[in-house]
Amino acid sequence: MGTPFNAVLTTAEMSAVFNDNAIAHAMLRFEEALAHAQAAEGMIPLEAANAIASCCRAELYDFSAIIVESRTAGSLAIPLIKALTRMVRENNEPAAGFVHWGSTSQDVIDTALVLATRDALVLIERDLDKLIASLLELAERHAATPVLARTLLQPAQVISFGLKITGWAAPLVRSRAQLGQLAARALTLQLGGAVGTLSIMEEHGEKIAQRVARTLELGVPPAPWHTQRDEWIRLGLEVAVLVGSLGKIAIDVALMCQAEVGELAEPTYNGRGGSSAMPHKKNPVSVMIALAAAQRTPHRAAAILTAMAQQHERGLGNWQAECAEWPELFSSAHGALSALAHAMPGLQINAARMRANIDAQSGLVFSEAATILLASHIGRDRAHALLEELARDVIAIDRPLEAAMQAHLATDTALQKAVDAEQLHRCFDVDGAAEHSAKLARARIAQLRAALHREPSCREK
Amino acid sequence: MGTPFNAVLTTAEMSAVFNDNAIAHAMLRFEEALAHAQAAEGMIPLEAANAIASCCRAELYDFSAIIVESRTAGSLAIPLIKALTRMVRENNEPAAGFVHWGSTSQDVIDTALVLATRDALVLIERDLDKLIASLLELAERHAATPVLARTLLQPAQVISFGLKITGWAAPLVRSRAQLGQLAARALTLQLGGAVGTLSIMEEHGEKIAQRVARTLELGVPPAPWHTQRDEWIRLGLEVAVLVGSLGKIAIDVALMCQAEVGELAEPTYNGRGGSSAMPHKKNPVSVMIALAAAQRTPHRAAAILTAMAQQHERGLGNWQAECAEWPELFSSAHGALSALAHAMPGLQINAARMRANIDAQSGLVFSEAATILLASHIGRDRAHALLEELARDVIAIDRPLEAAMQAHLATDTALQKAVDAEQLHRCFDVDGAAEHSAKLARARIAQLRAALHREPSCREK
Amino acid sequence: MGTPFNAVLTTAEMSAVFNDNAIAHAMLRFEEALAHAQAAEGMIPLEAANAIASCCRAELYDFSAIIVESRTAGSLAIPLIKALTRMVRENNEPAAGFVHWGSTSQDVIDTALVLATRDALVLIERDLDKLIASLLELAERHAATPVLARTLLQPAQVISFGLKITGWAAPLVRSRAQLGQLAARALTLQLGGAVGTLSIMEEHGEKIAQRVARTLELGVPPAPWHTQRDEWIRLGLEVAVLVGSLGKIAIDVALMCQAEVGELAEPTYNGRGGSSAMPHKKNPVSVMIALAAAQRTPHRAAAILTAMAQQHERGLGNWQAECAEWPELFSSAHGALSALAHAMPGLQINAARMRANIDAQSGLVFSEAATILLASHIGRDRAHALLEELARDVIAIDRPLEAAMQAHLATDTALQKAVDAEQLHRCFDVDGAAEHSAKLARARIAQLRAALHREPSCREK
Amino acid sequence: MGTPFNAVLTTAEMSAVFNDNAIAHAMLRFEEALAHAQAAEGMIPLEAANAIASCCRAELYDFSAIIVESRTAGSLAIPLIKALTRMVRENNEPAAGFVHWGSTSQDVIDTALVLATRDALVLIERDLDKLIASLLELAERHAATPVLARTLLQPAQVISFGLKITGWAAPLVRSRAQLGQLAARALTLQLGGAVGTLSIMEEHGEKIAQRVARTLELGVPPAPWHTQRDEWIRLGLEVAVLVGSLGKIAIDVALMCQAEVGELAEPTYNGRGGSSAMPHKKNPVSVMIALAAAQRTPHRAAAILTAMAQQHERGLGNWQAECAEWPELFSSAHGALSALAHAMPGLQINAARMRANIDAQSGLVFSEAATILLASHIGRDRAHALLEELARDVIAIDRPLEAAMQAHLATDTALQKAVDAEQLHRCFDVDGAAEHSAKLARARIAQLRAALHREPSCREK
């Protein structure tokens, strides 16, 4: 339903792809292409096709009245085709008989949804490309910037912020490729006539389908897919996967934007992220939009999956439910994508705070490294036990773990034979720890760039 | 998102309850009530309150521009309050400083949603009352009309159609009562200020909340519910339960409308349920809308439940997701409810076909009754085995079960001592079987009418 | 499916409520009660009832073999009743004919699920009571402990930790009351026979139902609810609401346990929350379990709602799906509840860190209070603008907001006439800010205790 | 949770893939492979690796005790690795220090889940192959068998049953190919150590990963995928798509099995589809299982999508939720698949009843064909109007549409010039109508067979 609460979470561009006008336009494009194809195959007179085509302009119709009628008819197509037929009849009476010839409601509605979806994917890919580009740039810039890795929301070890960002980018690159491949299979013409056999068009069926598809620049499916919608559903699910990957970025950024963490901040522009009550607030509204999308989208995915059990040759309720759910996938996805694509280039990165948060851990995040160093000399059990004991002291008497270990080493002459202070010191080297990540990050950035290069865009397909 | 696919499945009335204009209006009602309440408590000058109130008219604002800004601000409230403040300032400069005083975005948005929801419930209840009334009338009329009971989509035994309808009506009567009770608890003012404590309003907080609530005719909650939304969620879930009960009616009607069953047909009006390809089609479009709602709504319920884990004193993403999902519950529910309420009074009931479908079962649906009759004489095992054997014959040689049993009885002198042909015949009496159901149906109709009478409507609360 | 991944997230106690053995036991209790009731009403011989009862002991059957057969039969009841009948026949041949007399698979399965659910609710309520008690105690203890309120994951203002905890507890108290009321309506006998009319039992039906219900200590529903399951679904949804409220607690605790926030820590016991790699890790495993539950449960709620559209007099697939989903609601709920009930009493609360996190905000979280103070003298616009300017300095030159404001006041003689330094100072009083919350907290604790006292437990019902 | 209600809806085979024992076994296989790989790279002594390997046998451990501990530890891995270490220490003290060296809980759990999933896919593919084979065989056999096509649950036109079946088979063939491709990408080793960098293994990390992967016959991913699980989620979603396609088959079969339709019946075996109350019942239990799966699975898909927003380097609650949800996808899928694969070869097809159901439509289902025939002569409007009028008569006076039209033709001399009785008669030819479908069916069978041939099985990959 069109509510302001939905509007906040999507974009005007995406709303325009699926609104009344766009769908009316797409439905009429289908009818026009069908008439022309049938004329070209000699099924209907050319003059009739021209007369029909001249009436296939959305601005000629009051689509809001058509929607009112569609509630009674149970289908958008029925009143639209009535209105089109009426209009054609006024212009060219005999042509009226050839409107929508041999086709059915589902043909025009499904194909219109395919056309709108193609437009939606152009927006998705455009902003996906932007987001990927800015992430890879950030990853490069911060390839070696040390940051806490956190597991189960607790500090774990040190990685680099660039490596973390490659983790954000990689699934987006994969989604981009998947969307391209699945779109190529799913963005196909629906043309099956009353029950999917195009029987009325007899031997012309296949050729007409090819002509209509060519005109609309759509693929021709191996068979009409009216109640066998798996390829279409896969495309929708990939949008849901993309939103899941955006949600992962968003939750990480949101957590790093917390004042107590302070490692990131969303860019602040005029009017962005303020509060109606508190002058000091800087709310992370881009990630908010992405998080809302990540919460809502799985339920849309479930809804289109639920709708798959479509009865016989046209579903009762499930097809209609799927059509209504479908645009919401893109609505949320583009809201999230454009919000992140807009925020990422200006993301405020506080590398000093990242390091301070590491330092605040008093060396505890190097405990595994230190354990491993000692383990090869005193066995892992003793090493682990020693580290646990020293770790308690870190908290109890606020002494950094390295200091505690060096003090221990100074008194343990046996250990001194195996480990020297310098070796021990290297275990606690923040930049050293990040350097390993930096190597990984740089290799992955190169891989991702190569993958992007290899994969043509959706739009070129 | 506002798409024609959603529009087909809801009503213009319900769309109007949650559209941009309605929400803007509700938000401004909140601001007006707040200003007046604060003036009454001496927190702000009466003149300021009057100046604010005079600007709280939705038609003064370009809400579509406000929505555009809200995408950057991350909240509808921020740009609306800015616009309101600007408007107040133009009229009465000092009053501008008192707009939205001590309140926060969530207060005005949640309360606006509460106001809209109250309007939505009026529509729901109105059509729920209509639907219940027509179902109870049908149930009375067909209290003794025999119809097949079917289990696992197979013929089982004979009941009455009236009894079946009481099964449809009873959950609706319960939902009506539940909606009333939950609405009384959930339709409460949200007023907590920045973090839910109304601290800025100091000792006036409670009184101001009471005044605002009184003006808006809302309840006062035990505490602001900004991130503790369980009462609100319960109300939403009850709408989902209602839709589930409508879905049950719809699936039964849809199945009984199948040509091969032919027991029911939706009323046909001009333009209702036709086909763009097939002149003979009579599509059950009312149940189609209800089935679509029943498929979509559980996912909305899941979405609002998912959104419950709202962080700290205002959620990041989850609150916003919930607000966007919420109206969809009512959108689907009212689409379904109004479709069924419209169709039921004119439902075409083919009692002859109901009986024919029973007869086509050749008495098999009375096999349990016959088993029981015999079992008391020859033991259930033998009775069951005998019936299974005779049942095979029914299908194999197309002989009615009663005939087969009477033939068996005629040759089984032992059995004749215990069972006579007349007793056996009564086991196969269609009307007799329905009569037991009729008694139950009449008792339940009386119970349901009494329950309706007991329970005041939502609207009176 | 029984997997170790599910096992980690629930409790052994709850697993035992719904496992094979428990369900077999409950099904046999139903059959025993039915036989006795029928004997008492003179429908079957007392001796037969006794023979049946003596075989209604779960340990007599190989339930795993029965499950294997149930996959073919499509129902647990069919092979169990066969096995029971066989066993009875061996003991008392004629009694075998009276097993399950006039009943149907759904009667025994639904009633068994009701019995198991009653046991599940006892566990839920027990741990809900524990959790509420420990939360109220914590809330009392920390009624005045200052803590940051955070909105959209950013610092907002100061409240008290006790007030925050009352927000956690209040929905639990409401869920407890709701569960009690809904259980009273939903924990009713299912007894309808083949198609819900008990027609085989003729005039005895109602009395037998009452007797069986009394034996099993269940309510008698207004009508068999085999395909009208709204009261049952409401109970399941309330469990989902409870899990949502637990999720809210868990996310707040998880965020406050972050090392960078450091306000809370889960109690550490032997083996709790460690890491296989990192000796220093203290993972918040209780909230982890609750968060997992909060993520999974909404989908279970959606599943049982989806299953409501049960066809005719017994659903094909949907009833079976609901039965399988149902126990998962309780599995997650009890996992979450028992984890939190176990963790909360030992929750480590770092009040010093709470205050330090407030102090780290350099007074910014008092900006609304300061704005309000100034606004009454210089108008809100000027006050807001001044605060925004000073807030920038706070960050830019790391000067606390109060210092900046006092410096400003010292130079603004006009302002000095309206505001003195002491008044200004009070705006920044951390304890003063918490005191307002403390009053609210204490009032709410009293309300919640009163509500608990008023409401008898589920178990007493 | 392991309940008998789940057990009815899945298979013993699939339960065994994910049960405690299987997961313990898989986890130990990982630890063994890791130790051997590290020995081969010289990171740990060969003797230690051998000692570890000798303890990596599931039968050595009490996994139920480990599960109890895992509830406290928050992870299955921690107590298992403790137990393994204890066991190794008893055998070879120094080797104990090398257990799980440099790895982390998530490595072993994710990899175990991958190994189990590979086994699950073998079962899925085996039964998918069976089901496809039997569908294609049925499609061939019934390529020209006329059957009603039905849209919105109403009779539409005539197609062939074989064509309908190709519609069922085609998505299964696509799912088979997709599963193969996605499995190749998703069934990869998880090995990242504490935070995904394998930093402890230094320069050996990559080689060790390759060795472990080779031993376990898994792929090596481009990067550890601990919190970037898109490839894994895609695989899970494809299982959900497969279940959706099975649901489509099941709903069609269920509807065609209705007594009033009578076109299909499930094979009846001993104990299959009986009723505990009614001797005559033949319940379609295979489609029941598939329908239950189709209702439940979308919610599992939503759950794993919801879990994608995993925080930082290991999620809190969401990873654990995903692991628990994952096996349920396969549990439902295999229940459905094996039920249908078992039922389809013996499906009882009543071609006579299919024709009778067509005939019962009195020619109405040929109204589009007749309209088209007339339209080219008298214009579509007049043709449509005439057909609508005659269609009313069909129902009103029970006269077949062809008879009505021939009667009309006999009186309309103008029309006789354009249309002769023979042409008109051909419009109503049932077999002629099916023949068009037969051609399509045969072409699609050939395409599907070719696709199957092209695509190697999952198992070969």
mmCIF file of N, CA, C and O in Angstrom, chain D residues 344-401:
data_model
loop_
_atom_site.group_PDB
_atom_site.id
_atom_site.type_symbol
_atom_site.label_atom_id
_atom_site.label_comp_id
_atom_site.label_asym_id
_atom_site.label_seq_id
_atom_site.Cartn_x
_atom_site.Cartn_y
_atom_site.Cartn_z
ATOM 1 N N MET D 344 4.501 -41.245 -7.552
ATOM 2 C CA MET D 344 4.257 -40.964 -8.965
ATOM 3 C C MET D 344 4.270 -42.202 -9.864
ATOM 4 O O MET D 344 3.410 -42.316 -10.740
ATOM 5 N N PRO D 345 5.207 -43.116 -9.675
ATOM 6 C CA PRO D 345 5.217 -44.263 -10.583
ATOM 7 C C PRO D 345 3.907 -45.051 -10.524
ATOM 8 O O PRO D 345 3.501 -45.650 -11.520
ATOM 9 N N GLY D 346 3.237 -45.043 -9.390
ATOM 10 C CA GLY D 346 1.996 -45.807 -9.283
ATOM 11 C C GLY D 346 0.744 -44.941 -9.359
ATOM 12 O O GLY D 346 -0.350 -45.409 -9.036
ATOM 13 N N LEU D 347 0.911 -43.713 -9.752
ATOM 14 C CA LEU D 347 -0.231 -42.785 -9.810
ATOM 15 C C LEU D 347 -1.345 -43.397 -10.660
ATOM 16 O O LEU D 347 -1.117 -43.867 -11.774
ATOM 17 N N GLN D 348 -2.553 -43.404 -10.129
ATOM 18 C CA GLN D 348 -3.684 -43.955 -10.874
ATOM 19 C C GLN D 348 -4.320 -42.842 -11.693
ATOM 20 O O GLN D 348 -4.789 -41.856 -11.142
ATOM 21 N N ILE D 349 -4.309 -43.033 -12.987
ATOM 22 C CA ILE D 349 -4.771 -41.990 -13.904
ATOM 23 C C ILE D 349 -6.050 -42.454 -14.572
ATOM 24 O O ILE D 349 -6.088 -43.494 -15.216
ATOM 25 N N ASN D 350 -7.081 -41.658 -14.390
ATOM 26 C CA ASN D 350 -8.385 -42.014 -14.911
ATOM 27 C C ASN D 350 -8.706 -41.145 -16.127
ATOM 28 O O ASN D 350 -9.348 -40.090 -16.012
ATOM 29 N N ALA D 351 -8.231 -41.594 -17.291
ATOM 30 C CA ALA D 351 -8.390 -40.786 -18.508
ATOM 31 C C ALA D 351 -9.865 -40.641 -18.875
ATOM 32 O O ALA D 351 -10.275 -39.604 -19.422
ATOM 33 N N ALA D 352 -10.640 -41.656 -18.568
ATOM 34 C CA ALA D 352 -12.076 -41.579 -18.870
ATOM 35 C C ALA D 352 -12.723 -40.453 -18.079
ATOM 36 O O ALA D 352 -13.543 -39.685 -18.587
ATOM 37 N N ARG D 353 -12.323 -40.355 -16.823
ATOM 38 C CA ARG D 353 -12.886 -39.302 -15.989
ATOM 39 C C ARG D 353 -12.422 -37.929 -16.457
ATOM 40 O O ARG D 353 -13.166 -36.948 -16.410
ATOM 41 N N MET D 354 -11.182 -37.848 -16.929
ATOM 42 C CA MET D 354 -10.692 -36.587 -17.477
ATOM 43 C C MET D 354 -11.580 -36.143 -18.632
ATOM 44 O O MET D 354 -11.984 -34.993 -18.732
ATOM 45 N N ARG D 355 -11.898 -37.099 -19.489
ATOM 46 C CA ARG D 355 -12.753 -36.765 -20.628
ATOM 47 C C ARG D 355 -14.178 -36.441 -20.158
ATOM 48 O O ARG D 355 -14.798 -35.496 -20.658
ATOM 49 N N ALA D 356 -14.649 -37.203 -19.208
ATOM 50 C CA ALA D 356 -16.003 -36.942 -18.718
ATOM 51 C C ALA D 356 -16.107 -35.538 -18.118
ATOM 52 O O ALA D 356 -17.103 -34.841 -18.290
ATOM 53 N N ASN D 357 -15.057 -35.119 -17.421
ATOM 54 C CA ASN D 357 -15.082 -33.770 -16.847
ATOM 55 C C ASN D 357 -15.086 -32.703 -17.939
ATOM 56 O O ASN D 357 -15.668 -31.631 -17.767
ATOM 57 N N ILE D 358 -14.401 -32.999 -19.040
ATOM 58 C CA ILE D 358 -14.455 -32.068 -20.181
ATOM 59 C C ILE D 358 -15.875 -32.050 -20.738
ATOM 60 O O ILE D 358 -16.472 -30.983 -20.930
ATOM 61 N N ASP D 359 -16.409 -33.238 -20.969
ATOM 62 C CA ASP D 359 -17.753 -33.337 -21.559
ATOM 63 C C ASP D 359 -18.801 -32.649 -20.683
ATOM 64 O O ASP D 359 -19.744 -32.040 -21.190
ATOM 65 N N ALA D 360 -18.584 -32.736 -19.372
ATOM 66 C CA ALA D 360 -19.554 -32.116 -18.460
ATOM 67 C C ALA D 360 -19.607 -30.607 -18.626
ATOM 68 O O ALA D 360 -20.528 -29.954 -18.145
ATOM 69 N N GLN D 361 -18.636 -30.062 -19.301
ATOM 70 C CA GLN D 361 -18.620 -28.613 -19.537
ATOM 71 C C GLN D 361 -19.486 -28.225 -20.728
ATOM 72 O O GLN D 361 -19.548 -27.048 -21.107
ATOM 73 N N SER D 362 -20.110 -29.221 -21.372
ATOM 74 C CA SER D 362 -21.058 -28.950 -22.470
ATOM 75 C C SER D 362 -20.473 -28.062 -23.561
ATOM 76 O O SER D 362 -21.157 -27.228 -24.136
ATOM 77 N N GLY D 363 -19.214 -28.197 -23.777
ATOM 78 C CA GLY D 363 -18.608 -27.437 -24.865
ATOM 79 C C GLY D 363 -18.187 -26.028 -24.507
ATOM 80 O O GLY D 363 -17.535 -25.343 -25.312
ATOM 81 N N LEU D 364 -18.517 -25.604 -23.289
ATOM 82 C CA LEU D 364 -18.169 -24.216 -22.916
ATOM 83 C C LEU D 364 -16.675 -23.947 -22.997
ATOM 84 O O LEU D 364 -16.267 -22.832 -23.292
ATOM 85 N N VAL D 365 -15.903 -24.954 -22.724
ATOM 86 C CA VAL D 365 -14.450 -24.743 -22.724
ATOM 87 C C VAL D 365 -13.894 -24.542 -24.128
ATOM 88 O O VAL D 365 -12.705 -24.280 -24.290
ATOM 89 N N PHE D 366 -14.767 -24.660 -25.127
ATOM 90 C CA PHE D 366 -14.324 -24.362 -26.489
ATOM 91 C C PHE D 366 -14.839 -22.999 -26.944
ATOM 92 O O PHE D 366 -14.752 -22.658 -28.113
ATOM 93 N N SER D 367 -15.366 -22.239 -26.000
ATOM 94 C CA SER D 367 -15.987 -20.976 -26.413
ATOM 95 C C SER D 367 -14.977 -20.014 -27.027
ATOM 96 O O SER D 367 -15.304 -19.272 -27.954
ATOM 97 N N GLU D 368 -13.740 -20.018 -26.560
ATOM 98 C CA GLU D 368 -12.765 -19.104 -27.163
ATOM 99 C C GLU D 368 -12.517 -19.514 -28.614
ATOM 100 O O GLU D 368 -12.504 -18.668 -29.511
ATOM 101 N N ALA D 369 -12.336 -20.803 -28.835
ATOM 102 C CA ALA D 369 -12.104 -21.277 -30.196
ATOM 103 C C ALA D 369 -13.266 -20.899 -31.119
ATOM 104 O O ALA D 369 -13.062 -20.407 -32.239
ATOM 105 N N ALA D 370 -14.481 -21.104 -30.628
ATOM 106 C CA ALA D 370 -15.651 -20.780 -31.444
ATOM 107 C C ALA D 370 -15.731 -19.271 -31.691
ATOM 108 O O ALA D 370 -16.057 -18.818 -32.796
ATOM 109 N N THR D 371 -15.415 -18.504 -30.662
ATOM 110 C CA THR D 371 -15.419 -17.045 -30.821
ATOM 111 C C THR D 371 -14.465 -16.634 -31.938
ATOM 112 O O THR D 371 -14.790 -15.808 -32.809
ATOM 113 N N ILE D 372 -13.280 -17.205 -31.897
ATOM 114 C CA ILE D 372 -12.251 -16.845 -32.875
ATOM 115 C C ILE D 372 -12.716 -17.227 -34.284
ATOM 116 O O ILE D 372 -12.569 -16.447 -35.241
ATOM 117 N N LEU D 373 -13.305 -18.398 -34.402
ATOM 118 C CA LEU D 373 -13.798 -18.825 -35.720
ATOM 119 C C LEU D 373 -14.802 -17.818 -36.276
ATOM 120 O O LEU D 373 -14.700 -17.362 -37.418
ATOM 121 N N LEU D 374 -15.744 -17.447 -35.430
ATOM 122 C CA LEU D 374 -16.770 -16.511 -35.887
ATOM 123 C C LEU D 374 -16.215 -15.103 -36.057
ATOM 124 O O LEU D 374 -16.633 -14.361 -36.960
ATOM 125 N N ALA D 375 -15.290 -14.751 -35.191
ATOM 126 C CA ALA D 375 -14.812 -13.371 -35.162
ATOM 127 C C ALA D 375 -14.251 -12.935 -36.507
ATOM 128 O O ALA D 375 -14.455 -11.799 -36.942
ATOM 129 N N SER D 376 -13.568 -13.857 -37.167
ATOM 130 C CA SER D 376 -12.971 -13.450 -38.435
ATOM 131 C C SER D 376 -14.044 -13.164 -39.494
ATOM 132 O O SER D 376 -13.769 -12.556 -40.520
ATOM 133 N N HIS D 377 -15.263 -13.548 -39.212
ATOM 134 C CA HIS D 377 -16.341 -13.313 -40.175
ATOM 135 C C HIS D 377 -17.300 -12.220 -39.714
ATOM 136 O O HIS D 377 -17.703 -11.375 -40.505
ATOM 137 N N ILE D 378 -17.621 -12.231 -38.430
ATOM 138 C CA ILE D 378 -18.634 -11.259 -37.996
ATOM 139 C C ILE D 378 -18.060 -10.245 -37.004
ATOM 140 O O ILE D 378 -18.792 -9.440 -36.445
ATOM 141 N N GLY D 379 -16.756 -10.252 -36.822
ATOM 142 C CA GLY D 379 -16.150 -9.316 -35.880
ATOM 143 C C GLY D 379 -16.172 -9.923 -34.486
ATOM 144 O O GLY D 379 -17.076 -10.702 -34.153
ATOM 145 N N ARG D 380 -15.139 -9.544 -33.696
ATOM 146 C CA ARG D 380 -15.056 -10.194 -32.403
ATOM 147 C C ARG D 380 -16.155 -9.762 -31.447
ATOM 148 O O ARG D 380 -16.633 -10.555 -30.645
ATOM 149 N N ASP D 381 -16.549 -8.514 -31.535
ATOM 150 C CA ASP D 381 -17.584 -8.070 -30.601
ATOM 151 C C ASP D 381 -18.863 -8.874 -30.767
ATOM 152 O O ASP D 381 -19.430 -9.375 -29.797
ATOM 153 N N ARG D 382 -19.280 -8.993 -31.999
ATOM 154 C CA ARG D 382 -20.519 -9.739 -32.222
ATOM 155 C C ARG D 382 -20.333 -11.217 -31.872
ATOM 156 O O ARG D 382 -21.225 -11.845 -31.283
ATOM 157 N N ALA D 383 -19.184 -11.727 -32.242
ATOM 158 C CA ALA D 383 -18.903 -13.132 -31.927
ATOM 159 C C ALA D 383 -18.946 -13.359 -30.416
ATOM 160 O O ALA D 383 -19.557 -14.302 -29.908
ATOM 161 N N HIS D 384 -18.306 -12.470 -29.676
ATOM 162 C CA HIS D 384 -18.238 -12.588 -28.222
ATOM 163 C C HIS D 384 -19.636 -12.479 -27.613
ATOM 164 O O HIS D 384 -20.039 -13.276 -26.741
ATOM 165 N N ALA D 385 -20.402 -11.530 -28.113
ATOM 166 C CA ALA D 385 -21.769 -11.335 -27.607
ATOM 167 C C ALA D 385 -22.630 -12.572 -27.892
ATOM 168 O O ALA D 385 -23.389 -13.047 -27.038
ATOM 169 N N LEU D 386 -22.496 -13.094 -29.104
ATOM 170 C CA LEU D 386 -23.274 -14.280 -29.471
ATOM 171 C C LEU D 386 -22.908 -15.456 -28.553
ATOM 172 O O LEU D 386 -23.773 -16.157 -28.028
ATOM 173 N N LEU D 387 -21.614 -15.624 -28.359
ATOM 174 C CA LEU D 387 -21.184 -16.740 -27.509
ATOM 175 C C LEU D 387 -21.665 -16.588 -26.074
ATOM 176 O O LEU D 387 -22.069 -17.560 -25.433
ATOM 177 N N GLU D 388 -21.613 -15.366 -25.582
ATOM 178 C CA GLU D 388 -22.089 -15.154 -24.208
ATOM 179 C C GLU D 388 -23.572 -15.521 -24.097
ATOM 180 O O GLU D 388 -23.992 -16.132 -23.111
ATOM 181 N N GLU D 389 -24.340 -15.138 -25.111
ATOM 182 C CA GLU D 389 -25.768 -15.446 -25.106
ATOM 183 C C GLU D 389 -25.994 -16.966 -25.137
ATOM 184 O O GLU D 389 -26.749 -17.522 -24.352
ATOM 185 N N LEU D 390 -25.290 -17.611 -26.066
ATOM 186 C CA LEU D 390 -25.453 -19.062 -26.188
ATOM 187 C C LEU D 390 -24.949 -19.782 -24.931
ATOM 188 O O LEU D 390 -25.504 -20.807 -24.523
ATOM 189 N N ALA D 391 -23.893 -19.223 -24.321
ATOM 190 C CA ALA D 391 -23.347 -19.839 -23.110
ATOM 191 C C ALA D 391 -24.378 -19.813 -21.979
ATOM 192 O O ALA D 391 -24.478 -20.754 -21.183
ATOM 193 N N ARG D 392 -25.135 -18.727 -21.922
ATOM 194 C CA ARG D 392 -26.204 -18.682 -20.914
ATOM 195 C C ARG D 392 -27.203 -19.821 -21.118
ATOM 196 O O ARG D 392 -27.628 -20.458 -20.162
ATOM 197 N N ASP D 393 -27.553 -20.051 -22.379
ATOM 198 C CA ASP D 393 -28.482 -21.139 -22.683
ATOM 199 C C ASP D 393 -27.943 -22.507 -22.281
ATOM 200 O O ASP D 393 -28.701 -23.374 -21.839
ATOM 201 N N VAL D 394 -26.670 -22.677 -22.480
ATOM 202 C CA VAL D 394 -26.066 -23.966 -22.136
ATOM 203 C C VAL D 394 -26.423 -24.337 -20.706
ATOM 204 O O VAL D 394 -26.829 -25.462 -20.412
ATOM 205 N N ILE D 395 -26.290 -23.319 -19.836
ATOM 206 C CA ILE D 395 -26.563 -23.588 -18.424
ATOM 207 C C ILE D 395 -28.066 -23.607 -18.171
ATOM 208 O O ILE D 395 -28.581 -24.500 -17.491
ATOM 209 N N ALA D 396 -28.760 -22.639 -18.763
ATOM 210 C CA ALA D 396 -30.199 -22.503 -18.474
ATOM 211 C C ALA D 396 -30.995 -23.718 -18.945
ATOM 212 O O ALA D 396 -31.834 -24.254 -18.218
ATOM 213 N N ILE D 397 -30.748 -24.133 -20.185
ATOM 214 C CA ILE D 397 -31.583 -25.236 -20.683
ATOM 215 C C ILE D 397 -30.781 -26.504 -20.941
ATOM 216 O O ILE D 397 -31.244 -27.436 -21.568
ATOM 217 N N ASP D 398 -29.560 -26.504 -20.398
ATOM 218 C CA ASP D 398 -28.746 -27.708 -20.432
ATOM 219 C C ASP D 398 -28.570 -28.238 -21.868
ATOM 220 O O ASP D 398 -28.765 -29.417 -22.128
ATOM 221 N N ARG D 399 -28.226 -27.346 -22.771
ATOM 222 C CA ARG D 399 -27.992 -27.741 -24.152
ATOM 223 C C ARG D 399 -26.504 -27.533 -24.446
ATOM 224 O O ARG D 399 -25.975 -26.451 -24.165
ATOM 225 N N PRO D 400 -25.807 -28.519 -25.002
ATOM 226 C CA PRO D 400 -24.378 -28.341 -25.288
ATOM 227 C C PRO D 400 -24.151 -27.134 -26.204
ATOM 228 O O PRO D 400 -24.974 -26.844 -27.075
ATOM 229 N N LEU D 401 -23.031 -26.485 -26.006
ATOM 230 C CA LEU D 401 -22.751 -25.274 -26.780
ATOM 231 C C LEU D 401 -22.699 -25.575 -28.275
ATOM 232 O O LEU D 401 -23.178 -24.780 -29.087
#
